[in-house]
Amino acid sequence: MSTELDTAAQAMTTWWDETTWLPFVEAENCNITGPGHQSKSAFAWIVTKWDRSCGTTDAHWNGLDVAHLWVVSRDDWETWHVAPHDAPGAVPVTCIWGKR
């Protein structure tokens, strides 16, 4: 795994408690982003579970809601921007953007 991908993976995961981590982060705009191209159906399932644990009882995401993109960061993975897969420093992500 590249150093860039290692850094992105650390920035894009969340520890729920001392023993449970989530394979994504939620931005202030409610977009969900996770490192790598994860299984779309598994990603949708865990985001649905997350939303329901936060009180959104009608949440039900499926694989059609999930996208595989490539992103780059200009600020040590505090924010990221969509990029072509061959852009310098680009890493794969799995996301639900603009739907929550």
PDB file of N, CA and C in Angstrom:
ATOM      1  N   MET A   1       0.845  -1.174   0.000  1.00  0.00           N
ATOM      2  CA  MET A   1       0.000   0.000   0.000  1.00  0.00           C
ATOM      3  C   MET A   1       0.889   1.236   0.000  1.00  0.00           C
ATOM      4  N   SER A   2       0.520   2.235  -0.780  1.00  0.00           N
ATOM      5  CA  SER A   2       1.328   3.443  -0.868  1.00  0.00           C
ATOM      6  C   SER A   2       1.191   4.278   0.403  1.00  0.00           C
ATOM      7  N   THR A   3       2.162   5.138   0.637  1.00  0.00           N
ATOM      8  CA  THR A   3       2.112   6.030   1.788  1.00  0.00           C
ATOM      9  C   THR A   3       0.907   6.942   1.685  1.00  0.00           C
ATOM     10  N   GLU A   4       0.598   7.431   0.479  1.00  0.00           N
ATOM     11  CA  GLU A   4      -0.557   8.310   0.272  1.00  0.00           C
ATOM     12  C   GLU A   4      -1.848   7.584   0.637  1.00  0.00           C
ATOM     13  N   LEU A   5      -1.973   6.346   0.218  1.00  0.00           N
ATOM     14  CA  LEU A   5      -3.166   5.564   0.526  1.00  0.00           C
ATOM     15  C   LEU A   5      -3.237   5.248   2.016  1.00  0.00           C
ATOM     16  N   ASP A   6      -2.114   4.960   2.655  1.00  0.00           N
ATOM     17  CA  ASP A   6      -2.090   4.742   4.109  1.00  0.00           C
ATOM     18  C   ASP A   6      -2.614   5.975   4.844  1.00  0.00           C
ATOM     19  N   THR A   7      -2.122   7.144   4.462  1.00  0.00           N
ATOM     20  CA  THR A   7      -2.539   8.390   5.104  1.00  0.00           C
ATOM     21  C   THR A   7      -4.017   8.646   4.875  1.00  0.00           C
ATOM     22  N   ALA A   8      -4.478   8.438   3.637  1.00  0.00           N
ATOM     23  CA  ALA A   8      -5.893   8.636   3.317  1.00  0.00           C
ATOM     24  C   ALA A   8      -6.759   7.665   4.108  1.00  0.00           C
ATOM     25  N   ALA A   9      -6.333   6.409   4.201  1.00  0.00           N
ATOM     26  CA  ALA A   9      -7.113   5.405   4.923  1.00  0.00           C
ATOM     27  C   ALA A   9      -7.268   5.780   6.389  1.00  0.00           C
ATOM     28  N   GLN A  10      -6.218   6.295   6.999  1.00  0.00           N
ATOM     29  CA  GLN A  10      -6.307   6.724   8.395  1.00  0.00           C
ATOM     30  C   GLN A  10      -7.248   7.911   8.542  1.00  0.00           C
ATOM     31  N   ALA A  11      -7.219   8.835   7.576  1.00  0.00           N
ATOM     32  CA  ALA A  11      -8.061  10.027   7.634  1.00  0.00           C
ATOM     33  C   ALA A  11      -9.522   9.717   7.329  1.00  0.00           C
ATOM     34  N   MET A  12      -9.790   8.591   6.664  1.00  0.00           N
ATOM     35  CA  MET A  12     -11.147   8.278   6.215  1.00  0.00           C
ATOM     36  C   MET A  12     -11.804   7.149   6.997  1.00  0.00           C
ATOM     37  N   THR A  13     -11.340   6.887   8.201  1.00  0.00           N
ATOM     38  CA  THR A  13     -11.985   5.898   9.063  1.00  0.00           C
ATOM     39  C   THR A  13     -12.297   6.551  10.406  1.00  0.00           C
ATOM     40  N   THR A  14     -13.286   6.019  11.088  1.00  0.00           N
ATOM     41  CA  THR A  14     -13.763   6.590  12.344  1.00  0.00           C
ATOM     42  C   THR A  14     -13.799   5.516  13.414  1.00  0.00           C
ATOM     43  N   TRP A  15     -13.284   5.830  14.577  1.00  0.00           N
ATOM     44  CA  TRP A  15     -13.428   4.920  15.724  1.00  0.00           C
ATOM     45  C   TRP A  15     -14.705   5.286  16.441  1.00  0.00           C
ATOM     46  N   TRP A  16     -15.648   4.335  16.519  1.00  0.00           N
ATOM     47  CA  TRP A  16     -16.926   4.534  17.194  1.00  0.00           C
ATOM     48  C   TRP A  16     -16.743   4.454  18.712  1.00  0.00           C
ATOM     49  N   ASP A  17     -15.982   3.463  19.137  1.00  0.00           N
ATOM     50  CA  ASP A  17     -15.628   3.322  20.545  1.00  0.00           C
ATOM     51  C   ASP A  17     -14.277   2.623  20.600  1.00  0.00           C
ATOM     52  N   GLU A  18     -13.888   2.120  21.743  1.00  0.00           N
ATOM     53  CA  GLU A  18     -12.556   1.526  21.881  1.00  0.00           C
ATOM     54  C   GLU A  18     -12.341   0.277  21.045  1.00  0.00           C
ATOM     55  N   THR A  19     -13.419  -0.383  20.642  1.00  0.00           N
ATOM     56  CA  THR A  19     -13.265  -1.646  19.910  1.00  0.00           C
ATOM     57  C   THR A  19     -13.906  -1.658  18.531  1.00  0.00           C
ATOM     58  N   THR A  20     -14.636  -0.620  18.165  1.00  0.00           N
ATOM     59  CA  THR A  20     -15.377  -0.613  16.899  1.00  0.00           C
ATOM     60  C   THR A  20     -14.956   0.555  16.032  1.00  0.00           C
ATOM     61  N   TRP A  21     -14.594   0.255  14.791  1.00  0.00           N
ATOM     62  CA  TRP A  21     -14.270   1.327  13.855  1.00  0.00           C
ATOM     63  C   TRP A  21     -15.198   1.232  12.659  1.00  0.00           C
ATOM     64  N   LEU A  22     -15.412   2.364  12.020  1.00  0.00           N
ATOM     65  CA  LEU A  22     -16.255   2.448  10.837  1.00  0.00           C
ATOM     66  C   LEU A  22     -15.376   2.733   9.628  1.00  0.00           C
ATOM     67  N   PRO A  23     -15.660   2.093   8.481  1.00  0.00           N
ATOM     68  CA  PRO A  23     -14.806   2.258   7.308  1.00  0.00           C
ATOM     69  C   PRO A  23     -15.140   3.503   6.500  1.00  0.00           C
ATOM     70  N   PHE A  24     -15.432   4.601   7.198  1.00  0.00           N
ATOM     71  CA  PHE A  24     -15.759   5.852   6.518  1.00  0.00           C
ATOM     72  C   PHE A  24     -15.701   7.007   7.512  1.00  0.00           C
ATOM     73  N   VAL A  25     -15.782   8.215   6.987  1.00  0.00           N
ATOM     74  CA  VAL A  25     -15.969   9.420   7.791  1.00  0.00           C
ATOM     75  C   VAL A  25     -17.179  10.154   7.235  1.00  0.00           C
ATOM     76  N   GLU A  26     -17.819  10.939   8.093  1.00  0.00           N
ATOM     77  CA  GLU A  26     -18.951  11.760   7.681  1.00  0.00           C
ATOM     78  C   GLU A  26     -18.532  13.216   7.753  1.00  0.00           C
ATOM     79  N   ALA A  27     -18.674  13.929   6.648  1.00  0.00           N
ATOM     80  CA  ALA A  27     -18.314  15.350   6.605  1.00  0.00           C
ATOM     81  C   ALA A  27     -19.448  16.198   7.180  1.00  0.00           C
ATOM     82  N   GLU A  28     -19.152  17.463   7.440  1.00  0.00           N
ATOM     83  CA  GLU A  28     -20.168  18.373   7.966  1.00  0.00           C
ATOM     84  C   GLU A  28     -21.357  18.508   7.021  1.00  0.00           C
ATOM     85  N   ASN A  29     -21.135  18.293   5.712  1.00  0.00           N
ATOM     86  CA  ASN A  29     -22.221  18.376   4.732  1.00  0.00           C
ATOM     87  C   ASN A  29     -22.969  17.045   4.588  1.00  0.00           C
ATOM     88  N   CYS A  30     -22.677  16.099   5.480  1.00  0.00           N
ATOM     89  CA  CYS A  30     -23.303  14.769   5.542  1.00  0.00           C
ATOM     90  C   CYS A  30     -22.807  13.794   4.473  1.00  0.00           C
ATOM     91  N   ASN A  31     -21.845  14.171   3.662  1.00  0.00           N
ATOM     92  CA  ASN A  31     -21.268  13.222   2.721  1.00  0.00           C
ATOM     93  C   ASN A  31     -20.476  12.171   3.485  1.00  0.00           C
ATOM     94  N   ILE A  32     -20.555  10.940   3.011  1.00  0.00           N
ATOM     95  CA  ILE A  32     -19.839   9.811   3.614  1.00  0.00           C
ATOM     96  C   ILE A  32     -18.745   9.382   2.640  1.00  0.00           C
ATOM     97  N   THR A  33     -17.514   9.233   3.136  1.00  0.00           N
ATOM     98  CA  THR A  33     -16.390   8.833   2.296  1.00  0.00           C
ATOM     99  C   THR A  33     -15.555   7.788   3.029  1.00  0.00           C
ATOM    100  N   GLY A  34     -15.217   6.713   2.319  1.00  0.00           N
ATOM    101  CA  GLY A  34     -14.377   5.661   2.883  1.00  0.00           C
ATOM    102  C   GLY A  34     -13.201   5.373   1.974  1.00  0.00           C
ATOM    103  N   PRO A  35     -12.111   4.871   2.523  1.00  0.00           N
ATOM    104  CA  PRO A  35     -10.919   4.594   1.725  1.00  0.00           C
ATOM    105  C   PRO A  35     -11.077   3.349   0.862  1.00  0.00           C
ATOM    106  N   GLY A  36     -10.492   3.382  -0.316  1.00  0.00           N
ATOM    107  CA  GLY A  36     -10.491   2.223  -1.208  1.00  0.00           C
ATOM    108  C   GLY A  36     -11.833   2.015  -1.885  1.00  0.00           C
ATOM    109  N   HIS A  37     -11.856   1.120  -2.842  1.00  0.00           N
ATOM    110  CA  HIS A  37     -13.100   0.752  -3.503  1.00  0.00           C
ATOM    111  C   HIS A  37     -13.677  -0.451  -2.769  1.00  0.00           C
ATOM    112  N   GLN A  38     -14.508  -0.160  -1.778  1.00  0.00           N
ATOM    113  CA  GLN A  38     -15.137  -1.174  -0.944  1.00  0.00           C
ATOM    114  C   GLN A  38     -16.350  -1.764  -1.669  1.00  0.00           C
ATOM    115  N   SER A  39     -16.838  -2.880  -1.191  1.00  0.00           N
ATOM    116  CA  SER A  39     -18.071  -3.462  -1.716  1.00  0.00           C
ATOM    117  C   SER A  39     -19.193  -2.435  -1.558  1.00  0.00           C
ATOM    118  N   LYS A  40     -19.878  -2.122  -2.658  1.00  0.00           N
ATOM    119  CA  LYS A  40     -20.943  -1.124  -2.604  1.00  0.00           C
ATOM    120  C   LYS A  40     -22.083  -1.563  -1.686  1.00  0.00           C
ATOM    121  N   SER A  41     -22.468  -2.823  -1.757  1.00  0.00           N
ATOM    122  CA  SER A  41     -23.581  -3.285  -0.923  1.00  0.00           C
ATOM    123  C   SER A  41     -23.193  -3.292   0.554  1.00  0.00           C
ATOM    124  N   ALA A  42     -21.976  -3.707   0.883  1.00  0.00           N
ATOM    125  CA  ALA A  42     -21.523  -3.702   2.272  1.00  0.00           C
ATOM    126  C   ALA A  42     -21.406  -2.277   2.806  1.00  0.00           C
ATOM    127  N   PHE A  43     -20.917  -1.368   1.967  1.00  0.00           N
ATOM    128  CA  PHE A  43     -20.790   0.036   2.358  1.00  0.00           C
ATOM    129  C   PHE A  43     -22.173   0.633   2.627  1.00  0.00           C
ATOM    130  N   ALA A  44     -23.121   0.366   1.738  1.00  0.00           N
ATOM    131  CA  ALA A  44     -24.491   0.857   1.921  1.00  0.00           C
ATOM    132  C   ALA A  44     -25.085   0.317   3.223  1.00  0.00           C
ATOM    133  N   TRP A  45     -24.832  -0.954   3.506  1.00  0.00           N
ATOM    134  CA  TRP A  45     -25.363  -1.571   4.719  1.00  0.00           C
ATOM    135  C   TRP A  45     -24.817  -0.897   5.969  1.00  0.00           C
ATOM    136  N   ILE A  46     -23.496  -0.672   6.023  1.00  0.00           N
ATOM    137  CA  ILE A  46     -22.904  -0.092   7.231  1.00  0.00           C
ATOM    138  C   ILE A  46     -23.308   1.371   7.393  1.00  0.00           C
ATOM    139  N   VAL A  47     -23.483   2.104   6.288  1.00  0.00           N
ATOM    140  CA  VAL A  47     -23.941   3.500   6.389  1.00  0.00           C
ATOM    141  C   VAL A  47     -25.396   3.531   6.861  1.00  0.00           C
ATOM    142  N   THR A  48     -26.223   2.604   6.380  1.00  0.00           N
ATOM    143  CA  THR A  48     -27.605   2.503   6.867  1.00  0.00           C
ATOM    144  C   THR A  48     -27.606   2.219   8.369  1.00  0.00           C
ATOM    145  N   LYS A  49     -26.776   1.288   8.798  1.00  0.00           N
ATOM    146  CA  LYS A  49     -26.679   0.964  10.225  1.00  0.00           C
ATOM    147  C   LYS A  49     -26.240   2.189  11.026  1.00  0.00           C
ATOM    148  N   TRP A  50     -25.261   2.922  10.514  1.00  0.00           N
ATOM    149  CA  TRP A  50     -24.773   4.143  11.156  1.00  0.00           C
ATOM    150  C   TRP A  50     -25.899   5.171  11.268  1.00  0.00           C
ATOM    151  N   ASP A  51     -26.610   5.428  10.160  1.00  0.00           N
ATOM    152  CA  ASP A  51     -27.689   6.410  10.175  1.00  0.00           C
ATOM    153  C   ASP A  51     -28.768   6.029  11.181  1.00  0.00           C
ATOM    154  N   ARG A  52     -29.108   4.761  11.228  1.00  0.00           N
ATOM    155  CA  ARG A  52     -30.142   4.317  12.172  1.00  0.00           C
ATOM    156  C   ARG A  52     -29.677   4.462  13.618  1.00  0.00           C
ATOM    157  N   SER A  53     -28.390   4.232  13.869  1.00  0.00           N
ATOM    158  CA  SER A  53     -27.872   4.406  15.233  1.00  0.00           C
ATOM    159  C   SER A  53     -27.880   5.873  15.642  1.00  0.00           C
ATOM    160  N   CYS A  54     -27.908   6.768  14.641  1.00  0.00           N
ATOM    161  CA  CYS A  54     -27.951   8.214  14.905  1.00  0.00           C
ATOM    162  C   CYS A  54     -29.385   8.741  14.934  1.00  0.00           C
ATOM    163  N   GLY A  55     -30.365   7.833  14.809  1.00  0.00           N
ATOM    164  CA  GLY A  55     -31.754   8.239  14.923  1.00  0.00           C
ATOM    165  C   GLY A  55     -32.500   8.433  13.619  1.00  0.00           C
ATOM    166  N   THR A  56     -31.881   8.175  12.487  1.00  0.00           N
ATOM    167  CA  THR A  56     -32.553   8.304  11.197  1.00  0.00           C
ATOM    168  C   THR A  56     -33.182   6.958  10.862  1.00  0.00           C
ATOM    169  N   THR A  57     -34.381   6.732  11.352  1.00  0.00           N
ATOM    170  CA  THR A  57     -35.005   5.412  11.255  1.00  0.00           C
ATOM    171  C   THR A  57     -35.431   5.038   9.843  1.00  0.00           C
ATOM    172  N   ASP A  58     -35.624   6.014   8.964  1.00  0.00           N
ATOM    173  CA  ASP A  58     -36.054   5.700   7.603  1.00  0.00           C
ATOM    174  C   ASP A  58     -34.884   5.526   6.635  1.00  0.00           C
ATOM    175  N   ALA A  59     -33.673   5.563   7.126  1.00  0.00           N
ATOM    176  CA  ALA A  59     -32.504   5.400   6.254  1.00  0.00           C
ATOM    177  C   ALA A  59     -32.423   3.984   5.722  1.00  0.00           C
ATOM    178  N   HIS A  60     -32.230   3.863   4.428  1.00  0.00           N
ATOM    179  CA  HIS A  60     -31.987   2.565   3.804  1.00  0.00           C
ATOM    180  C   HIS A  60     -31.225   2.792   2.505  1.00  0.00           C
ATOM    181  N   TRP A  61     -29.927   2.648   2.562  1.00  0.00           N
ATOM    182  CA  TRP A  61     -29.072   2.835   1.395  1.00  0.00           C
ATOM    183  C   TRP A  61     -28.857   1.503   0.710  1.00  0.00           C
ATOM    184  N   ASN A  62     -28.635   1.543  -0.582  1.00  0.00           N
ATOM    185  CA  ASN A  62     -28.292   0.323  -1.319  1.00  0.00           C
ATOM    186  C   ASN A  62     -27.103   0.616  -2.216  1.00  0.00           C
ATOM    187  N   GLY A  63     -26.613  -0.405  -2.867  1.00  0.00           N
ATOM    188  CA  GLY A  63     -25.420  -0.264  -3.698  1.00  0.00           C
ATOM    189  C   GLY A  63     -25.539   0.760  -4.805  1.00  0.00           C
ATOM    190  N   LEU A  64     -26.767   1.050  -5.241  1.00  0.00           N
ATOM    191  CA  LEU A  64     -26.962   2.052  -6.301  1.00  0.00           C
ATOM    192  C   LEU A  64     -26.700   3.468  -5.799  1.00  0.00           C
ATOM    193  N   ASP A  65     -26.735   3.673  -4.488  1.00  0.00           N
ATOM    194  CA  ASP A  65     -26.469   4.983  -3.886  1.00  0.00           C
ATOM    195  C   ASP A  65     -24.976   5.249  -3.711  1.00  0.00           C
ATOM    196  N   VAL A  66     -24.173   4.219  -3.877  1.00  0.00           N
ATOM    197  CA  VAL A  66     -22.741   4.280  -3.575  1.00  0.00           C
ATOM    198  C   VAL A  66     -21.930   4.458  -4.860  1.00  0.00           C
ATOM    199  N   ALA A  67     -20.896   5.298  -4.782  1.00  0.00           N
ATOM    200  CA  ALA A  67     -20.020   5.533  -5.939  1.00  0.00           C
ATOM    201  C   ALA A  67     -18.578   5.178  -5.607  1.00  0.00           C
ATOM    202  N   HIS A  68     -17.855   4.751  -6.627  1.00  0.00           N
ATOM    203  CA  HIS A  68     -16.406   4.568  -6.543  1.00  0.00           C
ATOM    204  C   HIS A  68     -15.775   5.709  -7.316  1.00  0.00           C
ATOM    205  N   LEU A  69     -14.957   6.501  -6.635  1.00  0.00           N
ATOM    206  CA  LEU A  69     -14.280   7.644  -7.249  1.00  0.00           C
ATOM    207  C   LEU A  69     -12.801   7.609  -6.906  1.00  0.00           C
ATOM    208  N   TRP A  70     -12.064   8.550  -7.459  1.00  0.00           N
ATOM    209  CA  TRP A  70     -10.662   8.787  -7.118  1.00  0.00           C
ATOM    210  C   TRP A  70     -10.559  10.221  -6.641  1.00  0.00           C
ATOM    211  N   VAL A  71      -9.769  10.448  -5.589  1.00  0.00           N
ATOM    212  CA  VAL A  71      -9.622  11.792  -5.034  1.00  0.00           C
ATOM    213  C   VAL A  71      -8.153  12.093  -4.743  1.00  0.00           C
ATOM    214  N   VAL A  72      -7.879  13.388  -4.633  1.00  0.00           N
ATOM    215  CA  VAL A  72      -6.566  13.876  -4.184  1.00  0.00           C
ATOM    216  C   VAL A  72      -6.809  14.847  -3.035  1.00  0.00           C
ATOM    217  N   SER A  73      -5.776  15.089  -2.256  1.00  0.00           N
ATOM    218  CA  SER A  73      -5.859  16.042  -1.159  1.00  0.00           C
ATOM    219  C   SER A  73      -4.775  17.089  -1.321  1.00  0.00           C
ATOM    220  N   ARG A  74      -5.111  18.299  -0.926  1.00  0.00           N
ATOM    221  CA  ARG A  74      -4.126  19.376  -0.960  1.00  0.00           C
ATOM    222  C   ARG A  74      -3.715  19.804   0.439  1.00  0.00           C
ATOM    223  N   ASP A  75      -4.310  19.157   1.454  1.00  0.00           N
ATOM    224  CA  ASP A  75      -4.066  19.621   2.824  1.00  0.00           C
ATOM    225  C   ASP A  75      -3.995  18.465   3.821  1.00  0.00           C
ATOM    226  N   ASP A  76      -3.203  17.473   3.502  1.00  0.00           N
ATOM    227  CA  ASP A  76      -2.968  16.352   4.409  1.00  0.00           C
ATOM    228  C   ASP A  76      -4.253  15.607   4.776  1.00  0.00           C
ATOM    229  N   TRP A  77      -5.146  15.460   3.838  1.00  0.00           N
ATOM    230  CA  TRP A  77      -6.362  14.656   3.950  1.00  0.00           C
ATOM    231  C   TRP A  77      -7.405  15.215   4.905  1.00  0.00           C
ATOM    232  N   GLU A  78      -7.382  16.529   5.123  1.00  0.00           N
ATOM    233  CA  GLU A  78      -8.493  17.164   5.827  1.00  0.00           C
ATOM    234  C   GLU A  78      -9.680  17.316   4.874  1.00  0.00           C
ATOM    235  N   THR A  79      -9.396  17.586   3.616  1.00  0.00           N
ATOM    236  CA  THR A  79     -10.411  17.647   2.560  1.00  0.00           C
ATOM    237  C   THR A  79      -9.845  16.952   1.338  1.00  0.00           C
ATOM    238  N   TRP A  80     -10.729  16.539   0.441  1.00  0.00           N
ATOM    239  CA  TRP A  80     -10.280  15.889  -0.786  1.00  0.00           C
ATOM    240  C   TRP A  80     -11.143  16.331  -1.951  1.00  0.00           C
ATOM    241  N   HIS A  81     -10.610  16.128  -3.151  1.00  0.00           N
ATOM    242  CA  HIS A  81     -11.245  16.600  -4.379  1.00  0.00           C
ATOM    243  C   HIS A  81     -11.207  15.488  -5.410  1.00  0.00           C
ATOM    244  N   VAL A  82     -12.288  15.327  -6.161  1.00  0.00           N
ATOM    245  CA  VAL A  82     -12.357  14.307  -7.207  1.00  0.00           C
ATOM    246  C   VAL A  82     -11.261  14.570  -8.234  1.00  0.00           C
ATOM    247  N   ALA A  83     -10.638  13.487  -8.690  1.00  0.00           N
ATOM    248  CA  ALA A  83      -9.527  13.584  -9.642  1.00  0.00           C
ATOM    249  C   ALA A  83      -9.537  12.356 -10.546  1.00  0.00           C
ATOM    250  N   PRO A  84      -8.863  12.443 -11.680  1.00  0.00           N
ATOM    251  CA  PRO A  84      -8.701  11.241 -12.508  1.00  0.00           C
ATOM    252  C   PRO A  84      -7.874  10.195 -11.756  1.00  0.00           C
ATOM    253  N   HIS A  85      -8.078   8.943 -12.081  1.00  0.00           N
ATOM    254  CA  HIS A  85      -7.369   7.863 -11.375  1.00  0.00           C
ATOM    255  C   HIS A  85      -5.863   7.949 -11.534  1.00  0.00           C
ATOM    256  N   ASP A  86      -5.409   8.592 -12.597  1.00  0.00           N
ATOM    257  CA  ASP A  86      -3.964   8.672 -12.832  1.00  0.00           C
ATOM    258  C   ASP A  86      -3.355  10.002 -12.378  1.00  0.00           C
ATOM    259  N   ALA A  87      -4.114  10.820 -11.652  1.00  0.00           N
ATOM    260  CA  ALA A  87      -3.569  12.075 -11.131  1.00  0.00           C
ATOM    261  C   ALA A  87      -2.538  11.765 -10.051  1.00  0.00           C
ATOM    262  N   PRO A  88      -1.479  12.562  -9.951  1.00  0.00           N
ATOM    263  CA  PRO A  88      -0.484  12.328  -8.900  1.00  0.00           C
ATOM    264  C   PRO A  88      -1.134  12.347  -7.513  1.00  0.00           C
ATOM    265  N   GLY A  89      -0.905  11.308  -6.734  1.00  0.00           N
ATOM    266  CA  GLY A  89      -1.427  11.222  -5.384  1.00  0.00           C
ATOM    267  C   GLY A  89      -2.883  10.781  -5.281  1.00  0.00           C
ATOM    268  N   ALA A  90      -3.513  10.431  -6.404  1.00  0.00           N
ATOM    269  CA  ALA A  90      -4.924  10.026  -6.370  1.00  0.00           C
ATOM    270  C   ALA A  90      -5.089   8.688  -5.655  1.00  0.00           C
ATOM    271  N   VAL A  91      -6.146   8.609  -4.848  1.00  0.00           N
ATOM    272  CA  VAL A  91      -6.463   7.365  -4.143  1.00  0.00           C
ATOM    273  C   VAL A  91      -7.930   7.018  -4.394  1.00  0.00           C
ATOM    274  N   PRO A  92      -8.258   5.723  -4.382  1.00  0.00           N
ATOM    275  CA  PRO A  92      -9.649   5.314  -4.593  1.00  0.00           C
ATOM    276  C   PRO A  92     -10.477   5.523  -3.324  1.00  0.00           C
ATOM    277  N   VAL A  93     -11.742   5.909  -3.514  1.00  0.00           N
ATOM    278  CA  VAL A  93     -12.661   6.053  -2.388  1.00  0.00           C
ATOM    279  C   VAL A  93     -14.023   5.462  -2.744  1.00  0.00           C
ATOM    280  N   THR A  94     -14.755   5.115  -1.720  1.00  0.00           N
ATOM    281  CA  THR A  94     -16.135   4.686  -1.840  1.00  0.00           C
ATOM    282  C   THR A  94     -16.957   5.743  -1.119  1.00  0.00           C
ATOM    283  N   CYS A  95     -18.064   6.191  -1.726  1.00  0.00           N
ATOM    284  CA  CYS A  95     -18.760   7.324  -1.117  1.00  0.00           C
ATOM    285  C   CYS A  95     -20.263   7.345  -1.393  1.00  0.00           C
ATOM    286  N   ILE A  96     -20.959   8.058  -0.526  1.00  0.00           N
ATOM    287  CA  ILE A  96     -22.341   8.476  -0.736  1.00  0.00           C
ATOM    288  C   ILE A  96     -22.311   9.985  -0.564  1.00  0.00           C
ATOM    289  N   TRP A  97     -22.362  10.691  -1.673  1.00  0.00           N
ATOM    290  CA  TRP A  97     -22.257  12.153  -1.674  1.00  0.00           C
ATOM    291  C   TRP A  97     -23.536  12.762  -2.241  1.00  0.00           C
ATOM    292  N   GLY A  98     -24.005  13.848  -1.625  1.00  0.00           N
ATOM    293  CA  GLY A  98     -25.120  14.612  -2.136  1.00  0.00           C
ATOM    294  C   GLY A  98     -26.470  13.924  -2.047  1.00  0.00           C
ATOM    295  N   LYS A  99     -26.581  12.915  -1.225  1.00  0.00           N
ATOM    296  CA  LYS A  99     -27.839  12.152  -1.116  1.00  0.00           C
ATOM    297  C   LYS A  99     -28.372  12.093   0.304  1.00  0.00           C
ATOM    298  N   ARG A 100     -27.647  12.616   1.263  1.00  0.00           N
ATOM    299  CA  ARG A 100     -28.055  12.484   2.670  1.00  0.00           C
ATOM    300  C   ARG A 100     -28.503  13.814   3.216  1.00  0.00           C
TER     301      ARG A 100
END
